[in-house]
Every structure is written in C-alpha cells, then in structure tokens.
Short mmCIF file of C-alpha atoms in Angstrom, two decimals:
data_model
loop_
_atom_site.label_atom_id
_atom_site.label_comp_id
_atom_site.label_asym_id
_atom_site.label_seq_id
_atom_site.Cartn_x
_atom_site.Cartn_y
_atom_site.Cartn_z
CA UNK B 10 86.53 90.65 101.94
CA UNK B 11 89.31 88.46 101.32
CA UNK B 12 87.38 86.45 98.46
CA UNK B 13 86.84 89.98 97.00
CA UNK B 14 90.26 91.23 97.05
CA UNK B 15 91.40 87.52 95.54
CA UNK B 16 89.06 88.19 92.83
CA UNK B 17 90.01 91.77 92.00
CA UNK B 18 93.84 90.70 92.16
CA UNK B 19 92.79 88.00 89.74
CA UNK B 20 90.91 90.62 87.49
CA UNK B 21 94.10 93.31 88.16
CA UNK B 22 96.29 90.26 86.37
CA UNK B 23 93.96 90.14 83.47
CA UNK B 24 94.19 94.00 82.75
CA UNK B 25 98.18 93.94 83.35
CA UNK B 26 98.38 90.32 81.21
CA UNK B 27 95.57 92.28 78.28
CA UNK B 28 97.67 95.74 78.40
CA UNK B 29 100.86 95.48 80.24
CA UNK B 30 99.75 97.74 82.91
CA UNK B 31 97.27 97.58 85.46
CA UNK B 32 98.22 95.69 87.91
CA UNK B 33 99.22 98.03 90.29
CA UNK B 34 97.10 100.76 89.77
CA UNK B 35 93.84 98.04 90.32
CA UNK B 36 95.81 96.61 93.77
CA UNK B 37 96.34 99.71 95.17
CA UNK B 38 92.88 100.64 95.65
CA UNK B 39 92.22 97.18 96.14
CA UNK B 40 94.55 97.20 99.43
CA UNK B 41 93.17 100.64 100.49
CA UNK B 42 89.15 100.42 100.11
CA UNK B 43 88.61 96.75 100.58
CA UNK B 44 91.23 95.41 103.02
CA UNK B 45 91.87 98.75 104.62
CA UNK B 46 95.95 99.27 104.62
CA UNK B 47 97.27 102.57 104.60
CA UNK B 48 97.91 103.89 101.41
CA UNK B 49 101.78 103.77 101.91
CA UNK B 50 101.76 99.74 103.14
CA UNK B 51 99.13 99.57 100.07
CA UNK B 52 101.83 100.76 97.59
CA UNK B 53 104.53 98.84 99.15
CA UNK B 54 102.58 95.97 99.60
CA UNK B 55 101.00 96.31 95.61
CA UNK B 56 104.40 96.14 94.43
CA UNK B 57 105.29 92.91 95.78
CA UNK B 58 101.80 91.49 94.50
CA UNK B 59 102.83 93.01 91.02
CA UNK B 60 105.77 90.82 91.45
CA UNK B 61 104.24 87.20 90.67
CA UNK B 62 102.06 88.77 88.02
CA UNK B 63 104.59 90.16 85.99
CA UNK B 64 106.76 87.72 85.89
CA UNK B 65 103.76 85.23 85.01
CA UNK B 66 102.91 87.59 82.12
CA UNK B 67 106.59 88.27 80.96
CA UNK B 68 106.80 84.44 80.98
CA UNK B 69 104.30 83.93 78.59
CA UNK B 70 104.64 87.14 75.96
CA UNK B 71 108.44 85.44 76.13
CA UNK B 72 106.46 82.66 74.48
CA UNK B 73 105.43 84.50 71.99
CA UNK B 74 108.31 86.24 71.19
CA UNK B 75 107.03 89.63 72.59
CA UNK B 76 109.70 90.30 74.85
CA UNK B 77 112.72 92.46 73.67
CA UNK B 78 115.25 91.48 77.02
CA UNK B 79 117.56 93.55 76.04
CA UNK B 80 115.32 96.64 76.34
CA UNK B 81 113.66 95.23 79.20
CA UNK B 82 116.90 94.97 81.23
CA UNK B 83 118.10 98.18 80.61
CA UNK B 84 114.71 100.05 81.68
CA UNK B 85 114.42 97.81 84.70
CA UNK B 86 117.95 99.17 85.45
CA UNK B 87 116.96 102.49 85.14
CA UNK B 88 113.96 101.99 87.28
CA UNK B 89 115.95 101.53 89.90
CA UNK B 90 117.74 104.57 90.33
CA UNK B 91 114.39 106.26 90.43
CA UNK B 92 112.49 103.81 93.20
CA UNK B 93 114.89 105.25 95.84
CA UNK B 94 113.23 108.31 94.98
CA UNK B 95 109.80 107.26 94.92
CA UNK B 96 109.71 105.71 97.72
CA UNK B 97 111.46 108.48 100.08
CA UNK B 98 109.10 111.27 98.45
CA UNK B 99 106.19 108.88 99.03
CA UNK B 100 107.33 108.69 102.72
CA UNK B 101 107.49 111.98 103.17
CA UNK B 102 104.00 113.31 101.71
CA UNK B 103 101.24 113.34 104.37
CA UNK B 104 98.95 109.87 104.08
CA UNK B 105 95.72 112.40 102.49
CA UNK B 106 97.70 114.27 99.91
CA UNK B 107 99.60 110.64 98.52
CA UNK B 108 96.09 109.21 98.30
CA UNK B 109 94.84 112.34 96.03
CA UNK B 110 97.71 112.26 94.30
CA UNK B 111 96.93 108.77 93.45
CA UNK B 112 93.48 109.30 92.91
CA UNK B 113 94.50 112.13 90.52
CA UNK B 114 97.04 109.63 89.06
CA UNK B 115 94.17 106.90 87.91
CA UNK B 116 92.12 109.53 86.23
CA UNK B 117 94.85 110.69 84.20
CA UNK B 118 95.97 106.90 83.56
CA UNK B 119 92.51 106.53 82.52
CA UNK B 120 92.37 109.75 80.38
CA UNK B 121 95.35 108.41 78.24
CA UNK B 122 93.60 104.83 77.87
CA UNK B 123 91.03 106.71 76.37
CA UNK B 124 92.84 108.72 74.09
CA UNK B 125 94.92 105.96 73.23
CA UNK B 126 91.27 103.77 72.51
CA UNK B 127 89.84 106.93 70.10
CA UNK B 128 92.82 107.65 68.55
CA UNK B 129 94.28 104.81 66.79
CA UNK B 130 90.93 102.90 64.90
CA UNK B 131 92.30 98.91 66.02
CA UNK B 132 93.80 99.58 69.37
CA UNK B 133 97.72 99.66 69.12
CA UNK B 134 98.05 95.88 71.21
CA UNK B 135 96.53 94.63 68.05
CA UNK B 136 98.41 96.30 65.66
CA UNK B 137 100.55 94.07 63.05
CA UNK B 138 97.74 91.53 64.09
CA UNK B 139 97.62 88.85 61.38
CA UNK B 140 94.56 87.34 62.62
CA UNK O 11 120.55 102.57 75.54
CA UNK O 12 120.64 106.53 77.52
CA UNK O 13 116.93 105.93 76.46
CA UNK O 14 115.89 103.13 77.42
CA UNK O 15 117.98 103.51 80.76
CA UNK O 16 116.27 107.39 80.95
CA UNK O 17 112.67 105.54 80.64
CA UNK O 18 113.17 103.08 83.42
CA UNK O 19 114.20 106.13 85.47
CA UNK O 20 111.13 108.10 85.02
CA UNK O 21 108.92 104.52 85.20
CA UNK O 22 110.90 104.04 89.06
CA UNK O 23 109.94 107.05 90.71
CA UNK O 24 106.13 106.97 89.34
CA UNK O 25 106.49 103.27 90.39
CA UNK O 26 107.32 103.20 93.96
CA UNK O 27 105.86 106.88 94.33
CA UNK O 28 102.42 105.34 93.25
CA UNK O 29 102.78 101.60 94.04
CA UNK O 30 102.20 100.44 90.26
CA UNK O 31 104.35 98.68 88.00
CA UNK O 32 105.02 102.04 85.45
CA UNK O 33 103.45 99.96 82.64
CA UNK O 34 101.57 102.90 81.91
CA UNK O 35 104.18 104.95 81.30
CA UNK O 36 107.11 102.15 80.19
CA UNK O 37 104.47 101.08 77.15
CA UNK O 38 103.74 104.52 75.26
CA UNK O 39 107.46 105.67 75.72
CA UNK O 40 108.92 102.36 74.14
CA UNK O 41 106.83 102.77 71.24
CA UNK O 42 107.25 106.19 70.89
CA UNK O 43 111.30 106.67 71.98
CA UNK O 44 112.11 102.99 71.84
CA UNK O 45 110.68 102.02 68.24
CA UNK O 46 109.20 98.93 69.46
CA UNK O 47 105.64 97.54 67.85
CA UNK O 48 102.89 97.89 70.46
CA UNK O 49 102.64 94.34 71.30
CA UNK O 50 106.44 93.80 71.67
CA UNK O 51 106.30 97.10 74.25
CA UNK O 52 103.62 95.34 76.76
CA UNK O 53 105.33 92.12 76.91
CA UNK O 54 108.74 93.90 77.27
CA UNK O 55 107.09 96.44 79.92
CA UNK O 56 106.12 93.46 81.45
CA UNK O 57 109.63 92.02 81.79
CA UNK O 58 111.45 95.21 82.63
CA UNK O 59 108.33 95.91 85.78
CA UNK O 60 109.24 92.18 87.11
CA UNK O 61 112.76 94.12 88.13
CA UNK O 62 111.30 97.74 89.40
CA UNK O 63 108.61 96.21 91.35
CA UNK O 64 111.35 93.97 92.89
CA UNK O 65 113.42 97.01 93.45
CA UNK O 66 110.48 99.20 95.04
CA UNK O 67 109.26 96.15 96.78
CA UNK O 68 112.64 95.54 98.67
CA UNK O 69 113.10 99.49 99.50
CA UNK O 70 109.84 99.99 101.08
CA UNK O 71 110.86 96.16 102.81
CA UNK O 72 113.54 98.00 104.71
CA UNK O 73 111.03 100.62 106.26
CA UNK O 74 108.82 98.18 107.23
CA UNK O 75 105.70 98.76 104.84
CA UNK O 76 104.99 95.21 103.17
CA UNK O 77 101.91 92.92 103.95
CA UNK O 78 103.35 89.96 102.58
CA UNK O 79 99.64 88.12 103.10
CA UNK O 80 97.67 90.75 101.53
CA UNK O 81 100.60 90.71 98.53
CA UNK O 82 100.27 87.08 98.37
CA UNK O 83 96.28 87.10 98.60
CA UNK O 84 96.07 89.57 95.65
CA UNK O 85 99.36 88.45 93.28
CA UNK O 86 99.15 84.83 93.06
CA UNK O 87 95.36 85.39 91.52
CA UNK O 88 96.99 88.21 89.71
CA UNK O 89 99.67 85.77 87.86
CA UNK O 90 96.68 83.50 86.86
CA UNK O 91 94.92 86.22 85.65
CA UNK O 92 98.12 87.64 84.25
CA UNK O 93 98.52 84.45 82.12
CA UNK O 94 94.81 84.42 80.62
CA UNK O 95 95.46 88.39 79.92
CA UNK O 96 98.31 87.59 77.72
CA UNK O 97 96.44 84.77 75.52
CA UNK O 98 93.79 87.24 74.90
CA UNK O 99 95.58 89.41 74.18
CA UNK O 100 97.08 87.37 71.02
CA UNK O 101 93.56 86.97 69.89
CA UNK O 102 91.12 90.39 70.98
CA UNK O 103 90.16 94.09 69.81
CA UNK O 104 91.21 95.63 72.50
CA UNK O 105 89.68 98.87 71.83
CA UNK O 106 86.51 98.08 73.63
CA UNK O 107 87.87 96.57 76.57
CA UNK O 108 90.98 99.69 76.74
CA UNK O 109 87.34 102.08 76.87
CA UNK O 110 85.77 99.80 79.72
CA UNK O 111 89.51 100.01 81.32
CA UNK O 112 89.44 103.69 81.12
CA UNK O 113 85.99 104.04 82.90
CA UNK O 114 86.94 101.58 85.50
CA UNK O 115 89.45 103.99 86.72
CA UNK O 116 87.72 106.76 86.23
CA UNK O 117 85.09 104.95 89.04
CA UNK O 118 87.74 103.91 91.47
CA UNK O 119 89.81 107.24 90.95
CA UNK O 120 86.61 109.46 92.04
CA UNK O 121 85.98 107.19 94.98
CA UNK O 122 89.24 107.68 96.12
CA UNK O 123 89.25 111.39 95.64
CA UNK O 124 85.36 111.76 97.89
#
C-alpha cells in the first residue's frame, strides 16, 4: 500500500507539473481509498504533500520564464484570507457529506478538463508553442 | 491587483475546503481575468499554490489533522514527478493526455461517490 500511494503521489506530481493542477485532487483520494485517513486528515494532510510538489514545479516553470511572481504573490495572498474559511466549513460538515462534496468536486474538475480539451483544437498549455 | 487578490480568495476556500492546491480554478481565471498566456498561468498557479497550500497546511496543523508521513510518502514522489510534468509540458499536445485526465477523475470521483 505504501509503494502504491508513493507511486500515485509520483503520478499526482506529473499531472500538477503537465497542468498546474492535480496534485491535490489525485492525493486526496489517494489518502482516503488507499491508506485509509479520514477525509478531513486526507485534505489536511494533501495539502502539505502539495507543498514539495509545487514548489518543485514553480522552481522549474521559473526556469522557463513561466512564472509571473508578481501575480503569483498577490493570489497566494488572497488565498489566504479564504483558507481560514475552508478549513472551519470543512470542519464543520459531517465526514459523509465533505467526501460527496468532494466526489462531486472531481467530476466537475473533470467536466471542465474536458471542455477545456474539445474546445480549444491544441490544448491551451500549448498555445504560443513554437515547437 | 483587487483581481488577482479576489482570485486567490476564491482559490483558498476551495483549497483548504477540498484539500487541493486551487490550480483548477487559479489557471482558467488568470487567463481569463488576469490576461496571462496559458502556459505562463500554470507555472504562476503553481507558484501562488506553494503559499495557499502552506497557509491551509498550517491551519488544519493547529487542529491537529496532518499526517506528516503519509504527506511526506506521497509529496516528495510528487516533486519528482512535478519536475518531469513541467519538461513535458514544454514539449507535448496536451489535449490527449487533458481527455485521459478528465476520465481519470471521472473513475476516482464515482468511486468515491458508491
């Protein structure tokens, strides 16, 4: 179980290095289904496995010159006002109805991939790509 | 800047409410509020998450809900992985894999749900 959940943390990296999301919403279930936490210490404890991820990621689209810090600041400093929030409301809902949610959460993430895969004809990460 | 300050608001609560970074959310709104180029918007969603994770990492700290083993056994792949995501990136369609992507969590979202 352990060699799994290395493996799909490894493949939740890819996704979040390929599209700048999906991380989290590949640890979560991760955390839940195949190490068996809660699904309140598996959001908690997703975010702090986001943590070396992003900052691996950021690190190298930095390299590229993908990485507009002054935009990147300011939303992170936004974020934070709304966490508190988060985090109290997920608290608060009962441990079934934060797991639907969630589950109802993927499937729209996964609607809007979708969309956003039919929609535009090269998807839009490759847009302005010279190559 | 009200923008890009109102984005990161919306991005924290779905963040810590869902235990994801926001990327989801952070990407389309930067490209469609922000102005930035797609690329540009996942490598800056990448940078601003490294901050709201913290954030939502360290608020569910004080009530006691981190595994820090189980963080460590699934983010330290996830930064490797992280890494050979972003070279890719620089180099693939992306339209296929966004499809596989979508039906991935379409999987995992119904087996959550039953």
């Amino acid at each position: 179980m352990e060699i799994l959940a290395a493996l799909l943390g490894l493949l939740g990296g890819l996704l979040a290095g390929l599209f700048g999301v999906g991380g989290g919403i590949l640890f979560v279930p991760t955390l839940v289904l195949v190490l068996g936490l809660s699904q309140v210490h598996a959001e908690a404890t997703s975010l702090l496995a986001i943590l070396p991820a992003v900052i691996a990621g950021a690190w190298r689209q930095q390299r590229y010159g993908n990485v507009d810090w002054r935009a990147a600041v300011l939303v992170g400093l936004g974020s934070i006002a709304g966490v508190e929030g988060g985090v109290e409301l997920a608290k608060a809902l009962p441990e079934g109805v934060l797991r639907r949610l969630f589950a109802a959460f993927m499937l729209v993430v996964a609607a809007s991939l979708a969309w956003r895969a039919f929609r535009t004809k090269p998807s839009y990460s490759s847009r302005g790509d010279s190559a | 800047m009200l923008r890009l300050l109102a984005i990161g608001l919306v991005a924290g609560v779905f963040s810590a409410l869902f235990g994801v970074g926001g990327g989801i959310i952070i990407v389309p709104l930067l490209v469609a509020v922000g102005g930035l180029g797609g690329r540009r918007a996942t490598g800056t969603s990448l940078a601003a998450i490294s901050i709201t994770a913290a954030a939502g990492a360290v608020a569910y700290g004080f009530h006691g809900d981190l595994k820090v083993g189980s963080a460590a056994l699934i983010g330290l792949p996830a930064a490797l992985g992280a890494v050979a995501g972003v070279t890719l990136q620089q180099r693939l369609q992306t339209r296929t894999l966004t499809i596989g992507f979508s039906l991935l969590l379409t999987a995992v979202g119904i087996r959550l749900l039953i």
